[in-house]
Amino acid sequence: MLTVAVLISGTGSNLRALLDAAADPEFPARIVVVGADREADGFAHAEEYGIPTFMVPFAQFASREEWGAELATQLDVWRPDLVVLSGLMRLLPADLVDAWSPRIINTHPAYLPEFPGAHGVRDALAAGVAQTGASVIIVDNGVDSGPILAQERVPVLPGDDEHALHERIKPVERRLLIDVVRRVATGDLDLAAVSASAQL
Ligand code: GRF
């Protein structure tokens, strides 16, 4: 059984979908802890499932590195097989990424390498593209630049605003994330091999 830590900042709708999937006894992964950089609404989903939570408030640390060191300490308590960034709106310091990559993955609401960064949905709208998408990647030390594990196109429709488009993308993100976690857990997807081949 693959053990998973999920890190969030917000509402945690992707977390919720993963929790619901993992509640199926047939699902080959279990969420062991949920962490956040703030008092995230998504904690409620973890609490509903009786899953422990921790918070490392970014604002209370003098630097990103010190915040990351505390996050690393918390993750070491749980020693998950995989860390999932599910709407964590912070860049992780290099030490933490180096310690966990390739066993750390992220979801992104765009078809990477198109529209990386914190405003992937807004940027796609501003660019006037006919389609954008959703991606799941291995986290590396760039901004949404790690090896792509899964992605799918999502159309931009007339009249879309950022919220409407994001709400159309999120179900696709959820499906891709659940599928990637399942494939990592079953061994169908070898993160180390994907990472190694990306570095060739
Ligand atoms: C997702 O689109 C994620 O990719 C982005 O923020 C959203 C998180 O939403 N970084 P939620 O907190 O899972 O509802």
mmCIF file of C-alpha atoms and ligand atoms in Angstrom:
data_model
loop_
_atom_site.group_PDB
_atom_site.id
_atom_site.type_symbol
_atom_site.label_atom_id
_atom_site.label_comp_id
_atom_site.label_asym_id
_atom_site.label_seq_id
_atom_site.Cartn_x
_atom_site.Cartn_y
_atom_site.Cartn_z
ATOM 1 C CA MET A 1 0.000 0.000 0.000
ATOM 2 C CA LEU A 2 1.468 3.343 -1.078
ATOM 3 C CA THR A 3 1.360 5.994 1.635
ATOM 4 C CA VAL A 4 0.723 9.571 0.546
ATOM 5 C CA ALA A 5 1.085 12.996 2.165
ATOM 6 C CA VAL A 6 -0.948 15.769 0.520
ATOM 7 C CA LEU A 7 0.001 19.440 0.826
ATOM 8 C CA ILE A 8 -2.645 22.105 0.184
ATOM 9 C CA SER A 9 -3.279 25.829 0.561
ATOM 10 C CA GLY A 10 -6.927 26.212 -0.352
ATOM 11 C CA THR A 11 -10.261 24.519 -0.654
ATOM 12 C CA GLY A 12 -8.759 21.119 -1.287
ATOM 13 C CA SER A 13 -11.233 19.896 -3.893
ATOM 14 C CA ASN A 14 -8.502 17.815 -5.517
ATOM 15 C CA LEU A 15 -7.569 16.500 -2.071
ATOM 16 C CA ARG A 16 -11.221 15.593 -1.539
ATOM 17 C CA ALA A 17 -11.312 13.597 -4.749
ATOM 18 C CA LEU A 18 -8.160 11.730 -3.758
ATOM 19 C CA LEU A 19 -9.571 11.008 -0.285
ATOM 20 C CA ASP A 20 -12.792 9.701 -1.830
ATOM 21 C CA ALA A 21 -10.826 7.487 -4.230
ATOM 22 C CA ALA A 22 -8.579 6.198 -1.436
ATOM 23 C CA ALA A 23 -11.624 5.271 0.665
ATOM 24 C CA ASP A 24 -12.226 2.424 -1.785
ATOM 25 C CA PRO A 25 -10.490 -0.635 -0.286
ATOM 26 C CA GLU A 26 -9.417 -1.600 -3.805
ATOM 27 C CA PHE A 27 -7.475 1.659 -4.240
ATOM 28 C CA PRO A 28 -3.756 0.871 -3.791
ATOM 29 C CA ALA A 29 -2.801 4.067 -1.903
ATOM 30 C CA ARG A 30 -3.705 5.634 1.443
ATOM 31 C CA ILE A 31 -3.465 9.274 2.484
ATOM 32 C CA VAL A 32 -1.655 9.327 5.827
ATOM 33 C CA VAL A 33 -1.459 13.081 6.477
ATOM 34 C CA VAL A 34 -2.534 16.423 5.027
ATOM 35 C CA GLY A 35 -0.365 19.511 5.516
ATOM 36 C CA ALA A 36 -0.786 23.165 4.617
ATOM 37 C CA ASP A 37 1.043 26.482 4.724
ATOM 38 C CA ARG A 38 -1.980 28.226 6.253
ATOM 39 C CA GLU A 39 -5.319 27.496 7.904
ATOM 40 C CA ALA A 40 -6.675 25.905 4.723
ATOM 41 C CA ASP A 41 -10.366 25.162 4.235
ATOM 42 C CA GLY A 42 -9.349 21.795 2.797
ATOM 43 C CA PHE A 43 -8.374 20.547 6.281
ATOM 44 C CA ALA A 44 -12.086 19.876 6.801
ATOM 45 C CA HIS A 45 -11.942 17.058 4.248
ATOM 46 C CA ALA A 46 -9.046 15.410 6.065
ATOM 47 C CA GLU A 47 -10.810 15.766 9.402
ATOM 48 C CA GLU A 48 -13.962 14.215 7.968
ATOM 49 C CA TYR A 49 -11.910 11.163 7.050
ATOM 50 C CA GLY A 50 -10.084 11.163 10.397
ATOM 51 C CA ILE A 51 -6.757 11.850 8.740
ATOM 52 C CA PRO A 52 -4.151 13.810 10.722
ATOM 53 C CA THR A 53 -3.222 17.307 9.611
ATOM 54 C CA PHE A 54 -0.344 19.664 10.215
ATOM 55 C CA MET A 55 0.187 23.312 9.452
ATOM 56 C CA VAL A 56 3.495 25.069 8.827
ATOM 57 C CA PRO A 57 2.441 28.730 8.511
ATOM 58 C CA PHE A 58 4.640 30.354 5.896
ATOM 59 C CA ALA A 59 4.108 33.790 7.415
ATOM 60 C CA GLN A 60 5.719 32.756 10.702
ATOM 61 C CA PHE A 61 9.137 31.902 9.238
ATOM 62 C CA ALA A 62 11.935 34.313 8.432
ATOM 63 C CA SER A 63 12.743 32.697 5.101
ATOM 64 C CA ARG A 64 11.472 30.149 2.576
ATOM 65 C CA GLU A 65 14.370 27.906 3.602
ATOM 66 C CA GLU A 66 13.406 27.927 7.289
ATOM 67 C CA TRP A 67 9.782 27.262 6.391
ATOM 68 C CA GLY A 68 10.866 24.390 4.134
ATOM 69 C CA ALA A 69 13.056 22.909 6.868
ATOM 70 C CA GLU A 70 10.050 22.720 9.203
ATOM 71 C CA LEU A 71 7.924 21.244 6.425
ATOM 72 C CA ALA A 72 10.626 18.627 5.869
ATOM 73 C CA THR A 73 10.626 17.819 9.590
ATOM 74 C CA GLN A 74 6.865 17.313 9.529
ATOM 75 C CA LEU A 75 7.052 15.082 6.444
ATOM 76 C CA ASP A 76 9.806 13.040 8.101
ATOM 77 C CA VAL A 77 7.413 12.248 10.946
ATOM 78 C CA TRP A 78 5.096 10.515 8.469
ATOM 79 C CA ARG A 79 7.671 9.213 5.975
ATOM 80 C CA PRO A 80 5.154 8.899 3.123
ATOM 81 C CA ASP A 81 6.087 7.044 -0.039
ATOM 82 C CA LEU A 82 4.781 9.971 -2.093
ATOM 83 C CA VAL A 83 4.120 13.685 -1.535
ATOM 84 C CA VAL A 84 1.285 15.240 -3.558
ATOM 85 C CA LEU A 85 1.139 19.015 -3.928
ATOM 86 C CA SER A 86 -2.541 19.647 -4.479
ATOM 87 C CA GLY A 87 -2.994 23.384 -4.702
ATOM 88 C CA LEU A 88 -0.055 24.284 -2.433
ATOM 89 C CA MET A 89 0.487 27.882 -3.538
ATOM 90 C CA ARG A 90 4.141 28.095 -2.474
ATOM 91 C CA LEU A 91 7.394 27.325 -4.180
ATOM 92 C CA LEU A 92 9.319 24.768 -2.169
ATOM 93 C CA PRO A 93 12.961 25.444 -1.311
ATOM 94 C CA ALA A 94 15.547 23.450 -3.246
ATOM 95 C CA ASP A 95 16.640 21.368 -0.237
ATOM 96 C CA LEU A 96 13.144 19.997 0.203
ATOM 97 C CA VAL A 97 12.660 19.313 -3.501
ATOM 98 C CA ASP A 98 16.061 17.614 -3.703
ATOM 99 C CA ALA A 99 15.212 15.437 -0.698
ATOM 100 C CA TRP A 100 11.888 14.253 -2.128
ATOM 101 C CA SER A 101 12.107 14.409 -5.914
ATOM 102 C CA PRO A 102 11.051 12.314 -7.808
ATOM 103 C CA ARG A 103 8.637 11.140 -5.073
ATOM 104 C CA ILE A 104 6.893 14.514 -5.092
ATOM 105 C CA ILE A 105 4.267 15.413 -7.674
ATOM 106 C CA ASN A 106 2.127 18.426 -8.469
ATOM 107 C CA THR A 107 -1.079 19.131 -10.337
ATOM 108 C CA HIS A 108 -1.336 22.170 -12.571
ATOM 109 C CA PRO A 109 -4.378 23.706 -14.287
ATOM 110 C CA ALA A 110 -2.766 24.102 -17.739
ATOM 111 C CA TYR A 111 -1.219 21.958 -20.446
ATOM 112 C CA LEU A 112 2.429 22.297 -19.445
ATOM 113 C CA PRO A 113 4.835 23.601 -20.593
ATOM 114 C CA GLU A 114 2.145 26.097 -21.591
ATOM 115 C CA PHE A 115 1.186 28.599 -18.873
ATOM 116 C CA PRO A 116 3.323 27.607 -15.851
ATOM 117 C CA GLY A 117 3.143 29.549 -12.593
ATOM 118 C CA ALA A 118 0.484 30.641 -10.143
ATOM 119 C CA HIS A 119 -1.958 31.987 -12.765
ATOM 120 C CA GLY A 120 -2.115 29.201 -15.319
ATOM 121 C CA VAL A 121 -5.854 29.587 -15.905
ATOM 122 C CA ARG A 122 -5.793 33.387 -16.096
ATOM 123 C CA ASP A 123 -2.794 33.353 -18.417
ATOM 124 C CA ALA A 124 -4.453 30.892 -20.809
ATOM 125 C CA LEU A 125 -7.546 33.108 -20.969
ATOM 126 C CA ALA A 126 -5.447 36.222 -21.533
ATOM 127 C CA ALA A 127 -3.597 34.490 -24.367
ATOM 128 C CA GLY A 128 -6.902 33.773 -26.112
ATOM 129 C CA VAL A 129 -6.156 30.098 -26.750
ATOM 130 C CA ALA A 130 -8.937 27.757 -27.881
ATOM 131 C CA GLN A 131 -7.841 25.031 -25.493
ATOM 132 C CA THR A 132 -5.776 24.718 -22.379
ATOM 133 C CA GLY A 133 -5.590 21.681 -20.105
ATOM 134 C CA ALA A 134 -4.460 19.981 -16.937
ATOM 135 C CA SER A 135 -1.149 18.344 -16.071
ATOM 136 C CA VAL A 136 0.426 16.201 -13.365
ATOM 137 C CA ILE A 137 4.193 16.527 -13.081
ATOM 138 C CA ILE A 138 7.153 15.528 -10.946
ATOM 139 C CA VAL A 139 8.271 18.564 -8.941
ATOM 140 C CA ASP A 140 11.745 19.815 -9.748
ATOM 141 C CA ASN A 141 13.490 23.044 -8.858
ATOM 142 C CA GLY A 142 11.881 25.064 -11.632
ATOM 143 C CA VAL A 143 8.375 26.520 -11.749
ATOM 144 C CA ASP A 144 6.101 23.760 -13.084
ATOM 145 C CA SER A 145 9.006 22.521 -15.210
ATOM 146 C CA GLY A 146 9.352 18.917 -14.025
ATOM 147 C CA PRO A 147 8.743 15.781 -16.102
ATOM 148 C CA ILE A 148 5.118 15.424 -17.217
ATOM 149 C CA LEU A 149 3.351 12.303 -15.920
ATOM 150 C CA ALA A 150 -0.118 12.883 -17.384
ATOM 151 C CA GLN A 151 -1.956 15.647 -19.163
ATOM 152 C CA GLU A 152 -5.159 16.265 -21.038
ATOM 153 C CA ARG A 153 -6.637 19.082 -23.089
ATOM 154 C CA VAL A 154 -9.629 21.129 -21.885
ATOM 155 C CA PRO A 155 -11.491 23.510 -24.241
ATOM 156 C CA VAL A 156 -11.835 27.206 -23.521
ATOM 157 C CA LEU A 157 -15.471 28.106 -24.229
ATOM 158 C CA PRO A 158 -16.977 31.438 -25.292
ATOM 159 C CA GLY A 159 -17.848 33.499 -22.223
ATOM 160 C CA ASP A 160 -15.437 31.671 -19.930
ATOM 161 C CA ASP A 161 -14.059 33.670 -17.046
ATOM 162 C CA GLU A 162 -11.210 32.424 -14.843
ATOM 163 C CA HIS A 163 -13.537 30.728 -12.378
ATOM 164 C CA ALA A 164 -15.644 28.950 -15.006
ATOM 165 C CA LEU A 165 -12.587 27.715 -16.884
ATOM 166 C CA HIS A 166 -10.845 26.586 -13.683
ATOM 167 C CA GLU A 167 -13.963 24.683 -12.616
ATOM 168 C CA ARG A 168 -13.954 22.875 -15.988
ATOM 169 C CA ILE A 169 -10.240 22.041 -15.605
ATOM 170 C CA LYS A 170 -10.375 20.806 -12.001
ATOM 171 C CA PRO A 171 -12.343 17.593 -12.656
ATOM 172 C CA VAL A 172 -9.750 16.688 -15.273
ATOM 173 C CA GLU A 173 -6.922 17.443 -12.825
ATOM 174 C CA ARG A 174 -8.619 15.203 -10.259
ATOM 175 C CA ARG A 175 -9.011 12.314 -12.649
ATOM 176 C CA LEU A 176 -5.390 12.593 -13.813
ATOM 177 C CA LEU A 177 -4.098 12.869 -10.240
ATOM 178 C CA ILE A 178 -6.027 9.839 -9.024
ATOM 179 C CA ASP A 179 -4.841 7.842 -12.009
ATOM 180 C CA VAL A 180 -1.191 8.849 -11.496
ATOM 181 C CA VAL A 181 -1.314 7.959 -7.782
ATOM 182 C CA ARG A 182 -2.902 4.623 -8.668
ATOM 183 C CA ARG A 183 -0.247 3.868 -11.287
ATOM 184 C CA VAL A 184 2.598 4.845 -8.940
ATOM 185 C CA ALA A 185 1.104 2.592 -6.281
ATOM 186 C CA THR A 186 0.756 -0.396 -8.589
ATOM 187 C CA GLY A 187 4.215 0.106 -10.071
ATOM 188 C CA ASP A 188 2.841 0.839 -13.561
ATOM 189 C CA LEU A 189 4.427 4.262 -13.311
ATOM 190 C CA ASP A 190 8.042 4.390 -12.124
ATOM 191 C CA LEU A 191 8.799 7.946 -10.998
ATOM 192 C CA ALA A 192 12.539 7.306 -10.728
ATOM 193 C CA ALA A 193 12.660 5.984 -14.282
ATOM 194 C CA VAL A 194 10.644 8.935 -15.639
ATOM 195 C CA SER A 195 12.902 11.358 -13.790
ATOM 196 C CA ALA A 196 16.091 9.635 -14.971
ATOM 197 C CA SER A 197 15.004 9.604 -18.605
ATOM 198 C CA ALA A 198 14.065 13.315 -18.396
ATOM 199 C CA GLN A 199 17.629 14.083 -17.345
ATOM 200 C CA LEU A 200 19.257 12.302 -20.309
HETATM 201 C C1 GRF B 1 -5.873 23.361 -8.642
HETATM 202 O O1 GRF B 1 -6.295 23.781 -9.909
HETATM 203 C C2 GRF B 1 -4.393 23.318 -8.581
HETATM 204 O O2 GRF B 1 -3.790 22.793 -9.694
HETATM 205 C C3 GRF B 1 -4.093 24.771 -8.455
HETATM 206 O O3 GRF B 1 -5.019 25.200 -7.483
HETATM 207 C C4 GRF B 1 -6.166 24.393 -7.574
HETATM 208 C C5 GRF B 1 -6.409 23.771 -6.235
HETATM 209 O O4 GRF B 1 -7.733 23.690 -5.980
HETATM 210 N N1 GRF B 1 -2.728 25.022 -8.139
HETATM 211 P P1 GRF B 1 -8.266 22.902 -4.707
HETATM 212 O O5 GRF B 1 -7.623 23.533 -3.478
HETATM 213 O O6 GRF B 1 -7.885 21.451 -4.869
HETATM 214 O O7 GRF B 1 -9.739 23.097 -4.736
#
